[in-house]
XYZ file of C-alpha atoms in Angstrom:
405
model
C 0.000 0.000 0.000
C 1.325 3.448 -0.945
C 1.621 5.537 2.211
C 2.807 9.027 2.990
C 6.275 8.033 4.299
C 7.035 5.171 1.903
C 10.789 4.861 1.387
C 11.877 6.562 4.604
C 14.169 4.285 6.635
C 14.792 4.768 10.358
C 16.831 2.700 12.790
C 15.534 2.762 16.364
C 17.510 1.722 19.444
C 15.235 2.382 22.384
C 13.174 1.266 25.349
C 9.976 2.155 27.223
C 7.511 4.690 25.741
C 8.706 7.937 24.173
C 11.234 6.767 21.572
C 9.291 3.582 20.650
C 6.151 5.692 20.233
C 8.049 8.102 17.986
C 9.239 5.208 15.829
C 5.798 3.615 15.692
C 4.239 6.942 14.687
C 6.521 6.941 11.635
C 6.014 3.237 10.911
C 2.241 3.670 10.895
C 2.668 6.278 8.176
C 4.675 3.874 6.027
C 8.290 4.395 7.081
C 10.513 1.332 7.430
C 11.492 1.380 11.104
C 14.084 -1.193 12.133
C 14.204 -1.629 15.890
C 17.510 -2.993 17.166
C 17.344 -4.787 20.508
C 20.031 -6.645 22.438
C 19.722 -10.409 22.273
C 17.057 -11.411 24.785
C 15.314 -8.050 24.504
C 15.785 -4.648 26.044
C 14.685 -3.665 29.543
C 11.090 -3.111 28.373
C 10.672 -6.432 26.563
C 8.778 -8.166 29.420
C 7.005 -5.140 30.877
C 3.402 -5.444 32.092
C 0.696 -6.033 31.014
C 1.478 -9.565 29.849
C -0.532 -12.050 27.815
C -1.075 -15.532 29.319
C 1.847 -16.677 27.150
C 4.129 -14.220 28.938
C 4.393 -11.936 25.895
C 4.383 -8.236 26.777
C 1.263 -6.517 25.479
C 2.998 -3.246 26.382
C 5.976 -3.980 24.110
C 3.795 -5.260 21.298
C 1.503 -2.240 21.445
C 4.383 0.252 21.117
C 6.189 -1.548 18.293
C 3.433 -2.287 15.773
C 4.536 -2.228 12.164
C 8.290 -2.225 12.861
C 10.985 -4.694 11.850
C 12.972 -6.340 14.653
C 16.618 -7.313 14.655
C 18.452 -8.720 17.690
C 22.167 -7.969 17.970
C 24.758 -8.488 20.722
C 25.275 -4.770 21.315
C 27.802 -5.453 24.049
C 30.252 -6.977 21.552
C 32.413 -5.014 19.061
C 31.197 -7.086 16.103
C 27.595 -6.450 17.102
C 28.251 -2.729 17.477
C 29.834 -2.706 14.036
C 26.716 -4.295 12.515
C 24.423 -1.837 14.283
C 26.552 1.120 13.188
C 26.489 -0.076 9.592
C 22.704 -0.370 9.697
C 22.315 3.115 11.169
C 24.623 4.662 8.566
C 23.371 2.602 5.608
C 23.467 4.441 2.266
C 20.496 6.024 0.515
C 18.936 9.474 0.592
C 16.028 8.183 2.705
C 18.243 6.333 5.207
C 20.963 7.284 7.688
C 18.559 8.189 10.510
C 18.849 7.064 14.147
C 16.140 7.410 16.794
C 17.194 6.562 20.336
C 16.861 7.317 24.032
C 20.194 5.705 24.934
C 23.277 7.711 26.011
C 25.196 9.622 23.330
C 28.543 7.975 23.970
C 30.944 5.560 22.324
C 29.889 3.857 19.117
C 26.343 5.277 19.355
C 27.450 8.897 19.673
C 26.622 11.241 16.809
C 30.281 12.053 16.225
C 31.278 8.397 15.842
C 28.357 7.564 13.577
C 28.958 10.670 11.462
C 32.401 9.292 10.606
C 30.557 6.602 8.671
C 28.014 8.941 7.100
C 28.583 12.686 7.092
C 24.907 13.579 6.601
C 23.673 11.324 9.399
C 20.586 12.421 11.337
C 20.348 11.330 14.961
C 17.523 12.082 17.350
C 18.200 11.462 20.991
C 15.886 11.750 23.974
C 17.457 12.615 27.326
C 15.933 13.083 30.765
C 17.077 16.670 31.396
C 18.672 19.183 29.062
C 22.060 18.681 30.744
C 21.948 14.972 29.940
C 21.127 13.776 33.446
C 18.488 11.118 33.977
C 14.752 11.544 34.397
C 11.608 9.586 33.598
C 7.997 10.641 33.156
C 7.258 10.141 36.858
C 10.159 12.295 38.068
C 9.457 14.989 35.487
C 5.734 15.025 36.241
C 6.157 15.546 39.978
C 7.908 18.879 39.299
C 5.374 20.049 36.702
C 2.786 21.458 39.098
C 0.047 19.214 37.745
C 0.027 16.624 40.567
C -0.538 19.447 43.074
C -3.331 20.902 40.923
C -5.016 17.492 40.623
C -7.438 16.066 43.148
C -9.184 17.976 45.936
C -6.654 18.559 48.694
C -3.022 19.342 49.379
C -1.741 15.820 48.655
C -0.192 15.325 45.189
C -1.990 13.010 42.778
C 0.065 11.107 40.203
C -2.122 10.559 37.158
C -1.649 7.245 35.338
C -1.301 8.773 31.857
C 2.415 9.130 30.924
C 1.687 12.462 29.266
C 5.283 13.641 28.918
C 6.431 10.369 27.344
C 3.583 10.544 24.832
C 4.226 14.179 23.980
C 7.964 13.480 23.708
C 7.343 10.619 21.271
C 5.342 12.898 19.004
C 7.991 15.650 19.287
C 10.625 13.084 18.272
C 8.657 12.125 15.162
C 8.181 15.800 14.293
C 11.854 16.575 14.850
C 12.933 13.637 12.716
C 10.763 14.723 9.799
C 11.983 18.319 10.155
C 15.647 17.229 10.119
C 15.054 14.933 7.146
C 13.417 17.768 5.202
C 16.311 20.093 6.046
C 18.807 17.461 4.826
C 16.980 17.241 1.518
C 17.397 21.011 1.129
C 21.009 21.481 2.266
C 22.509 17.981 2.290
C 23.646 18.277 5.911
C 23.197 15.876 8.765
C 22.040 16.945 12.184
C 21.993 15.872 15.783
C 18.584 16.610 17.306
C 18.217 16.384 21.069
C 15.063 16.487 23.137
C 14.875 16.550 26.925
C 11.835 14.981 28.566
C 11.855 17.751 31.177
C 11.792 20.367 28.401
C 8.686 18.725 26.962
C 7.033 19.188 30.351
C 8.294 22.756 30.782
C 7.206 23.770 27.292
C 3.728 22.404 27.959
C 3.402 24.192 31.299
C 4.475 27.414 29.633
C 2.315 26.956 26.545
C -0.768 26.432 28.710
C -0.200 29.747 30.485
C 0.671 28.493 33.963
C 4.141 30.060 34.047
C 2.749 33.385 32.841
C -0.144 33.234 35.313
C 2.292 32.999 38.197
C 4.649 35.682 36.881
C 1.935 38.156 35.894
C -0.705 37.486 38.546
C 1.200 35.690 41.279
C -1.425 32.947 40.951
C -0.902 29.218 41.372
C -3.711 27.035 40.090
C -5.297 25.221 43.052
C -6.685 21.671 43.042
C -10.353 21.790 42.045
C -11.256 18.126 41.962
C -12.983 17.372 38.670
C -14.113 20.970 38.104
C -12.799 22.675 34.992
C -10.518 25.631 35.629
C -12.031 28.935 34.516
C -15.025 27.350 32.792
C -18.048 25.215 33.564
C -17.580 21.466 33.750
C -17.617 18.582 36.198
C -18.554 14.950 36.708
C -22.077 13.977 37.800
C -23.349 10.679 39.207
C -26.246 8.939 37.493
C -29.068 6.903 38.995
C -27.476 3.619 37.893
C -24.047 4.206 39.431
C -22.305 5.651 36.398
C -20.798 9.111 35.938
C -20.966 11.654 33.140
C -18.908 14.732 32.316
C -20.856 17.828 31.304
C -19.020 20.854 29.933
C -19.998 24.296 28.666
C -17.260 26.393 27.110
C -19.373 28.468 24.731
C -22.719 30.184 25.272
C -24.256 27.832 22.730
C -23.211 24.837 24.823
C -24.413 26.520 28.020
C -27.874 27.219 26.640
C -28.058 23.699 25.181
C -27.758 22.279 28.713
C -30.753 24.262 29.860
C -32.897 23.235 26.906
C -31.971 19.531 27.072
C -32.579 19.250 30.806
C -35.602 21.547 30.953
C -33.749 23.588 33.580
C -33.331 26.848 31.645
C -35.462 28.921 34.032
C -33.913 27.483 37.213
C -30.390 27.952 35.892
C -31.184 31.532 34.824
C -32.136 32.392 38.414
C -28.607 31.633 39.606
C -26.986 34.585 37.833
C -28.777 37.378 39.749
C -28.496 35.469 43.045
C -24.731 35.035 42.624
C -24.190 38.425 40.968
C -22.588 36.554 38.047
C -23.030 36.913 34.298
C -23.766 33.342 33.189
C -23.171 34.284 29.570
C -19.439 34.427 30.279
C -16.997 31.646 31.136
C -15.831 33.511 34.203
C -19.366 34.057 35.438
C -20.274 30.408 35.072
C -17.062 29.403 36.840
C -17.816 31.741 39.749
C -21.349 30.382 40.085
C -20.420 26.765 39.398
C -21.362 25.415 42.853
C -24.963 26.585 42.498
C -25.147 25.385 38.882
C -23.721 22.003 39.854
C -26.269 21.598 42.641
C -29.107 21.916 40.111
C -27.468 19.567 37.583
C -26.574 17.014 40.286
C -30.225 16.453 41.160
C -31.209 16.170 37.503
C -28.491 13.591 36.715
C -29.033 11.603 39.926
C -32.652 10.993 38.928
C -31.737 9.477 35.553
C -29.813 6.490 34.242
C -26.914 6.828 31.846
C -29.170 5.667 28.995
C -31.778 8.276 29.869
C -29.179 11.025 29.980
C -27.794 9.924 26.637
C -31.290 10.020 25.141
C -31.887 13.499 26.575
C -28.576 14.901 25.305
C -28.282 13.167 21.930
C -28.368 15.679 19.086
C -28.967 18.692 21.354
C -25.524 20.294 21.216
C -24.742 19.486 24.860
C -21.027 18.807 25.297
C -20.906 15.699 27.453
C -19.510 12.183 27.736
C -19.815 9.100 29.936
C -16.975 7.979 32.197
C -15.713 4.508 31.266
C -13.079 2.146 32.551
C -10.908 0.382 29.956
C -13.300 -2.560 29.723
C -16.351 -0.350 29.295
C -14.480 1.594 26.617
C -13.953 -1.580 24.577
C -17.458 -2.939 25.198
C -19.512 0.209 24.839
C -17.790 2.841 22.719
C -18.238 2.419 18.965
C -15.257 4.727 18.435
C -13.122 1.934 19.946
C -14.054 -0.656 17.332
C -13.554 -1.484 13.674
C -16.439 0.893 12.960
C -13.714 3.528 13.388
C -11.423 3.348 10.309
C -8.385 3.879 12.536
C -8.862 0.399 14.020
C -8.330 -3.075 12.680
C -7.885 -6.562 14.107
C -4.333 -7.892 14.054
C -2.976 -11.335 14.865
C -0.303 -10.545 17.424
C 2.265 -13.311 18.051
C 1.979 -14.522 21.636
C -1.351 -12.813 22.213
C -3.758 -13.749 19.420
C -6.298 -11.453 17.749
C -6.240 -7.892 19.119
C -8.178 -4.760 18.255
C -5.379 -2.348 17.380
C -5.181 1.299 16.317
C -3.291 2.481 13.286
C -2.291 6.099 12.818
C -4.876 8.652 13.971
C -3.919 10.747 10.930
C -6.087 10.415 7.823
C -4.823 11.901 4.559
C -7.113 12.812 1.678
C -4.836 11.186 -0.899
C -4.437 7.421 -0.476
C -6.056 4.867 1.767
C -5.349 4.753 5.482
C -2.754 2.093 6.271
C -4.261 -0.715 8.371
C -2.593 -1.530 11.699
C 0.153 -4.131 11.574
C 1.287 -6.427 14.398
C 4.522 -5.909 16.270
C 7.263 -8.312 15.208
C 8.641 -11.115 17.279
C 11.979 -10.194 18.768
C 14.602 -10.868 16.086
C 11.966 -11.759 13.495
C 13.666 -9.751 10.737
C 17.305 -10.243 11.663
C 18.260 -12.354 8.657
C 16.175 -10.355 6.160
C 17.509 -6.985 7.318
C 21.145 -8.121 7.277
C 20.661 -9.457 3.769
C 18.609 -6.600 2.325
C 20.275 -3.633 4.009
C 23.873 -4.778 4.469
C 24.124 -7.276 1.627
C 25.392 -10.107 3.836
C 25.414 -13.593 2.379
C 23.562 -16.542 3.822
C 26.868 -18.003 4.982
C 27.902 -14.772 6.710
C 24.562 -14.493 8.463
C 24.777 -18.133 9.517
C 28.150 -17.494 11.134
C 26.779 -14.483 13.031
C 23.866 -16.572 14.287
C 26.125 -19.447 15.276
C 28.573 -17.218 17.190
C 25.803 -15.343 19.025
C 26.466 -11.944 17.444
C 22.878 -11.817 16.185
C 19.737 -13.798 16.929
C 16.607 -14.762 15.052
C 13.094 -15.194 16.420
C 13.779 -18.628 17.851
C 16.962 -17.625 19.704
C 16.356 -13.955 20.587
């Protein structure tokens, strides 16, 4: 299938979330992404959750559509093979994506000796090269202390900085590759996980709010900050989120619930203009009290029937199981999804790229490879090694195939 990044070749040496997600983002758009792992797998190869077979669903989910080669990276001959793959010839090749240290054979300077126009993208913890992970970056971001209802920090389970970093890595790689096409020069691109967090905090206005107003956003539970929105319990034990950002959405709530007149009374009582975001935020406790009673008297199905097609901005809360069972967006009815046969796990509903381009069909999701599945093919196709040479490497433990990796 012709896809937007057909022909682009990237070598990935990585672990965990950010760099693998960056590589998978490119692979889902048609790039050939060759993931190099040490024999036996990298540190993330057996990470939870696991299938009954012991296969990591985590690893498989972050490496869909890639090719896998297993090399003894702790041996000089293995490092030589990996370096040759990274610096392979071709205008669409010579690109490394990694979150491993920039030293020794994997440093940009050493690899550039093999290919002057090499592009390397490297994720670090902090901008000075010191270590950090999503959890240690997040705790300093301010968000855990603005989450929840009290003074205790709340660590959310979404690895937001890893995800954002993965998408920044893909963007940076494409930017560097475009620049190389224009000027023929290679580049070393670095990205610090902490800078991803800091950029986001700044871009959302929280740094400016403190510097200009001396304000620190407090924890508000599930209330939106500066607008109207919160969770509400239903009669059947579920919860829904109801939000009004615009006046149109605010008035839609009143019409759909039949509470327009009651809600309108709140403005004069609270001396708040309910046709503004700030006014609704100021009067939110009184508004919520009215909506709480309305929601508590109705089941989720009744609320859905009342809101459907009315312009109310709302959604039901779901756990992961309810998401899969109930939400049609999380099914093959959504063209992003397909069913793949994942080795070690069986048939799985899997997402492809969320991006849809007007020209060309959307690429269906592909399974992640078995560790070392493509070792022999990649060494033959990309380095031109003979069957005998590959056999010697397998026999001496310099590389491994799917049965020995």
